[in-house]
mmCIF file of C-alpha atoms and ligand atoms in Angstrom:
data_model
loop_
_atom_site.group_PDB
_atom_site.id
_atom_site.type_symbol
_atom_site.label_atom_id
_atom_site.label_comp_id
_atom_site.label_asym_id
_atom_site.label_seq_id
_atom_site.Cartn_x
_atom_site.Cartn_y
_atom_site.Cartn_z
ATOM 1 C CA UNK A 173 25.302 28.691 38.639
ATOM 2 C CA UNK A 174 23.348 25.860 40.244
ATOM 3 C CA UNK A 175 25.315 24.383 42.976
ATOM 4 C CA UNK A 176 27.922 26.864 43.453
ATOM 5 C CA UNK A 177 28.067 29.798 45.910
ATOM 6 C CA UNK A 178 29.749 33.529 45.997
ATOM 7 C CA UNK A 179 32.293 32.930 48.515
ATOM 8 C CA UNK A 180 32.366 36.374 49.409
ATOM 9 C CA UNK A 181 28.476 36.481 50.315
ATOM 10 C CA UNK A 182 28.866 32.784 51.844
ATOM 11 C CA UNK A 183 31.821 33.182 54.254
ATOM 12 C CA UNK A 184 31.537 36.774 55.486
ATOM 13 C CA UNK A 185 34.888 38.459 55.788
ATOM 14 C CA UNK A 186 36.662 36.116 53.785
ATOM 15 C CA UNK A 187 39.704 37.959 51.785
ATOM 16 C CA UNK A 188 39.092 37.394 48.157
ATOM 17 C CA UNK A 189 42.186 38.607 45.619
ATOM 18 C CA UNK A 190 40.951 36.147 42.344
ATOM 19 C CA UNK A 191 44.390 36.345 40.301
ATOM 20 C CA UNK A 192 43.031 35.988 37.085
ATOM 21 C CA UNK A 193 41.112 38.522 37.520
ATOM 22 C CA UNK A 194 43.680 40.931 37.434
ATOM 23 C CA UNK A 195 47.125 40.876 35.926
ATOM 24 C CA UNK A 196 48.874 39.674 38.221
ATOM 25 C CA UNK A 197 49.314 35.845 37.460
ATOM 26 C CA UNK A 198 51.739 34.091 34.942
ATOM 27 C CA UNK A 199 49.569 35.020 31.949
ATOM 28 C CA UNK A 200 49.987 38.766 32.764
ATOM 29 C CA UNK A 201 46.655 39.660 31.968
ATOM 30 C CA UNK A 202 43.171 39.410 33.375
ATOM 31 C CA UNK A 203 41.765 36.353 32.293
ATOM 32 C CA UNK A 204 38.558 36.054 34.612
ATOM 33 C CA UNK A 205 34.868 37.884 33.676
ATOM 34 C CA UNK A 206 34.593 38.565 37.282
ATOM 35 C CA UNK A 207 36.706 39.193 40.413
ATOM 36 C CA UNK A 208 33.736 36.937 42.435
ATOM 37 C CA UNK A 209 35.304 33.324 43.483
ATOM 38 C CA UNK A 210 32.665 30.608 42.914
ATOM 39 C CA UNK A 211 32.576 27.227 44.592
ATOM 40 C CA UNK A 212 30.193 24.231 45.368
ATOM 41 C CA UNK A 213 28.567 24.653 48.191
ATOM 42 C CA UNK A 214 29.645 21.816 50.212
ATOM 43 C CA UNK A 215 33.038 22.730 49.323
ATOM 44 C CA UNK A 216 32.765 26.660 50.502
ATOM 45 C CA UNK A 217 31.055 25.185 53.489
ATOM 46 C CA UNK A 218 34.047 23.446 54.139
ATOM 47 C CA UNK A 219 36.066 26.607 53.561
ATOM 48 C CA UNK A 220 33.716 28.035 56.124
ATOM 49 C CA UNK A 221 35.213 25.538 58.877
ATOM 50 C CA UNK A 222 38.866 26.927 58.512
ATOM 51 C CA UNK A 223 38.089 29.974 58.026
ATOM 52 C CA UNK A 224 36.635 29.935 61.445
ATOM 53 C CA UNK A 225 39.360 27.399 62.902
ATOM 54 C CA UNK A 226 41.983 30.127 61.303
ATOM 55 C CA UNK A 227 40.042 33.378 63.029
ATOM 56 C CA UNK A 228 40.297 32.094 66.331
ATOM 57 C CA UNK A 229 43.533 31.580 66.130
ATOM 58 C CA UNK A 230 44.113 35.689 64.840
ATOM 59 C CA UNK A 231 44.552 34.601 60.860
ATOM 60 C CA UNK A 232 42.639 34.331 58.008
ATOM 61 C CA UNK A 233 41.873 32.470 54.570
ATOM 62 C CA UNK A 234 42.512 34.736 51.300
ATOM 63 C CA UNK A 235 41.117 33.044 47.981
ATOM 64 C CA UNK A 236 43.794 33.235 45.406
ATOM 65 C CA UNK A 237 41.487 31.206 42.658
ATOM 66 C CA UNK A 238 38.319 28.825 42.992
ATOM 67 C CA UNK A 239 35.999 27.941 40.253
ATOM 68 C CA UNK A 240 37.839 28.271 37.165
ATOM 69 C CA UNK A 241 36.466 28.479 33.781
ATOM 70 C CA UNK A 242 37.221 25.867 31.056
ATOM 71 C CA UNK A 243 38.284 28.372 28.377
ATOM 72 C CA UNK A 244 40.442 29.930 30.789
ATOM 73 C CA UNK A 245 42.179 26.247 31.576
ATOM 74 C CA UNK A 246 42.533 25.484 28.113
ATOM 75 C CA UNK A 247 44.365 28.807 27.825
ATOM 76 C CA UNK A 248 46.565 28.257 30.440
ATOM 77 C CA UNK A 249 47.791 24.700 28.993
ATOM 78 C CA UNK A 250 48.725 26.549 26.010
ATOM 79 C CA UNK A 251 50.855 28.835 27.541
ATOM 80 C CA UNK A 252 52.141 26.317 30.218
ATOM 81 C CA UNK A 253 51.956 22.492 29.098
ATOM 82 C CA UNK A 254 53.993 21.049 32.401
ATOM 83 C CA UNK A 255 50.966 18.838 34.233
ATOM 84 C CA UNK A 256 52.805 19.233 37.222
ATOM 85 C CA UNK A 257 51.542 22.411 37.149
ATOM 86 C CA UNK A 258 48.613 22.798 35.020
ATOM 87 C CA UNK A 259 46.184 19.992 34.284
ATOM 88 C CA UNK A 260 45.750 18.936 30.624
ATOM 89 C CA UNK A 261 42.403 20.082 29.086
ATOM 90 C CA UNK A 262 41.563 16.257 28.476
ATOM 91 C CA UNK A 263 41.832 15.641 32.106
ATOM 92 C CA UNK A 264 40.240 19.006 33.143
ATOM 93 C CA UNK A 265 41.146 20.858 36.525
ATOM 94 C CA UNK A 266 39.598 19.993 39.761
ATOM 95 C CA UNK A 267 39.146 24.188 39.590
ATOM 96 C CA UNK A 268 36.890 23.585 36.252
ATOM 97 C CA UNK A 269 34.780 21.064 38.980
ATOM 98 C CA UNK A 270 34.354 23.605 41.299
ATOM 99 C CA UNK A 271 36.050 21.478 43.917
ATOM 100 C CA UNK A 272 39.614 23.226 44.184
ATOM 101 C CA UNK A 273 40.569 25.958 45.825
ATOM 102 C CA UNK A 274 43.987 28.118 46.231
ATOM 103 C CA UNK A 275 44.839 29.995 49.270
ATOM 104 C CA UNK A 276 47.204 31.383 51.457
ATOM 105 C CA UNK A 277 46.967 33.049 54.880
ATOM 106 C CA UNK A 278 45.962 36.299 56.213
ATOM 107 C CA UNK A 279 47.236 38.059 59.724
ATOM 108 C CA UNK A 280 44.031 39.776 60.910
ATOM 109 C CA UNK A 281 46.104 42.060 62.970
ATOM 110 C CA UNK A 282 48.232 43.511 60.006
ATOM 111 C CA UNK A 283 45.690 42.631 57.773
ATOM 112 C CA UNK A 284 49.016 41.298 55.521
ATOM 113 C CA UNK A 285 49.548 37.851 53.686
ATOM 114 C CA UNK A 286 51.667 35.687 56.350
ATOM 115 C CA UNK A 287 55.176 34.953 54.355
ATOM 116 C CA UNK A 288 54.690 30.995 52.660
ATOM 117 C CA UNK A 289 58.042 31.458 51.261
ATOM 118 C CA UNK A 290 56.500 31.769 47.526
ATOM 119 C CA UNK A 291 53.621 33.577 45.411
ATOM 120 C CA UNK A 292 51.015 32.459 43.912
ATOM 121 C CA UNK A 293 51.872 30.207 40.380
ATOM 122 C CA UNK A 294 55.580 30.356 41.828
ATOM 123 C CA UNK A 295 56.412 27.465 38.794
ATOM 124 C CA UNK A 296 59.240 26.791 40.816
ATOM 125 C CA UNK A 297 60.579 23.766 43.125
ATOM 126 C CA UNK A 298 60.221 26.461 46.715
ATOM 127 C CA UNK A 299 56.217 25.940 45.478
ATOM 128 C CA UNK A 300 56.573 22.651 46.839
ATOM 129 C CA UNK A 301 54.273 21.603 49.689
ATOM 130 C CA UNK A 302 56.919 20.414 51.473
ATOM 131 C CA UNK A 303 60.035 22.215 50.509
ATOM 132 C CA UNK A 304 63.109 21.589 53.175
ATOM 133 C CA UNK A 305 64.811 24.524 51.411
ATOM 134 C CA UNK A 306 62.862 27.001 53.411
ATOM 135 C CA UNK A 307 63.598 28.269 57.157
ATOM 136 C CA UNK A 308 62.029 25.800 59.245
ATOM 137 C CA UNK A 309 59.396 28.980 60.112
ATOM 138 C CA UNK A 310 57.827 28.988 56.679
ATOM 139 C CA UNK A 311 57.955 25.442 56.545
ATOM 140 C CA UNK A 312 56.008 24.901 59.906
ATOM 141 C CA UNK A 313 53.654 27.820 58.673
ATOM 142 C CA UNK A 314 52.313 25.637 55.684
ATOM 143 C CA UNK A 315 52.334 22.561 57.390
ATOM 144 C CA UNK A 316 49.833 24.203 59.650
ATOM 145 C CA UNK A 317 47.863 25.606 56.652
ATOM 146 C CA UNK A 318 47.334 21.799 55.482
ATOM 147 C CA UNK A 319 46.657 20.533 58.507
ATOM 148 C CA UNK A 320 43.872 23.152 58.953
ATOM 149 C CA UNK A 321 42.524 22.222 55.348
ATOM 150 C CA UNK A 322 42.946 18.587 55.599
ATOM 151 C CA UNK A 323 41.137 18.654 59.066
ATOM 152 C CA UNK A 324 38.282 20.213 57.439
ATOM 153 C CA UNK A 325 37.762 17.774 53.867
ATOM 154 C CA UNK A 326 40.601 18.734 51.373
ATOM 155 C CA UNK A 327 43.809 17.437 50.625
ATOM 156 C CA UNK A 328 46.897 19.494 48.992
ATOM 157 C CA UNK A 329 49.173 18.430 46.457
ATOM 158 C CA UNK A 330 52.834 18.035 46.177
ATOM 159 C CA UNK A 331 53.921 20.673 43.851
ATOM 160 C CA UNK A 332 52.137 23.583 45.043
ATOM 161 C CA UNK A 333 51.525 24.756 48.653
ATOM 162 C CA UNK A 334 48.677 27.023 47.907
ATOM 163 C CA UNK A 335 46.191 24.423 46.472
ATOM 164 C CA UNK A 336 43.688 22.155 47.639
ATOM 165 C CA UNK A 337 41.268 19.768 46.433
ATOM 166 C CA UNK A 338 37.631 18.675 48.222
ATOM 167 C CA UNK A 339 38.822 15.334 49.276
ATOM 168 C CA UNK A 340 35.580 13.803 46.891
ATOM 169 C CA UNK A 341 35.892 16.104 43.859
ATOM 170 C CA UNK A 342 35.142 13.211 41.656
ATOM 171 C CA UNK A 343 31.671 13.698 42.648
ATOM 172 C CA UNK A 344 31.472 17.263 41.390
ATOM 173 C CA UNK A 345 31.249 16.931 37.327
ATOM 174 C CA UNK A 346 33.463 18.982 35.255
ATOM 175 C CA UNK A 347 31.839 22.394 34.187
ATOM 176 C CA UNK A 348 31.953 22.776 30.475
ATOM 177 C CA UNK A 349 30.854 25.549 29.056
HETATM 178 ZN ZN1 ZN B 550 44.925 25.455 42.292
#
């Protein structure tokens, strides 16, 4: 696609898991053509900064979901009509723009997921971004995630701590087909 990149082949040694390519995500089922995550190019480059920010300090970024498909949005609102956690098909997802990412964070010396306190799609009020629920641990550990991500052009979103939009997404047009 013109404009996007393969993470994978543009941030070497990123960890790439796309959900919906396999089953496990809230629609049980793979839901994805292809387990490659696709993103604008300014935006993976972006993902490129943390990712090395992250490394030095012994972690790293895994890709939960990037570029996502508009069939596979519309889908999802079926299933899940709650815009708080899945954007309406009229709006369209910042995903469908190729200008949203999800992620969590990777220990390089385990090679394990660090605990965030939740899974991926946790539909539940721990996802929050800032959830004072959680040992003060997991809490610092996500407020460090954001602060990478912000630092490097993206900003998160209240209800879940895994996702983050380019801070100018509006300038990346919805993909349609
Ligand atoms: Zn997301």
């Amino acid at each position: 696609m013109l404009g996007f990149v393969d993470l994978t082949e543009f941030i070497p040694g990123l960890h790439v898991e796309l959900r919906y390519a396999t089953a496990r995500n809230f629609l049980g089922r793979p839901v994805y053509p292809s387990p490659r995550a696709w993103l604008r190019e300014p935006v993976a480059a972006r993902l490129a900064v943390v990712e090395t920010s992250l490394r030095r300090q012994g972690w790293g970024l895994k890709v939960w979901d990037a570029f996502r498909p508009a069939a596979v949005q519309r889908e999802m609102w079926r299933i899940l009509p709650d815009p708080c956690f899945v954007a309406p098909p009229e709006r369209g997802s910042r995903h469908t723009r190729g200008a949203a990412v999800d992620v969590t964070v990777v220990d390089l010396r385990t090679g394990l997921e660090g605990d965030m306190g939740t899974d991926f799609d946790d539909f539940s009020p721990l996802a929050a971004s800032e959830c004072p629920d959680l040992p003060a641990e997991l809490q610092a550990r996500r407020q460090w995630l954001r602060r990478e991500m912000q630092a490097a052009g993206f900003s998160g979103i209240r209800s879940e701590w895994w996702h983050f939009d380019a801070v100018d997404w509006e300038q990346f047009p919805l993909v349609e087909s």
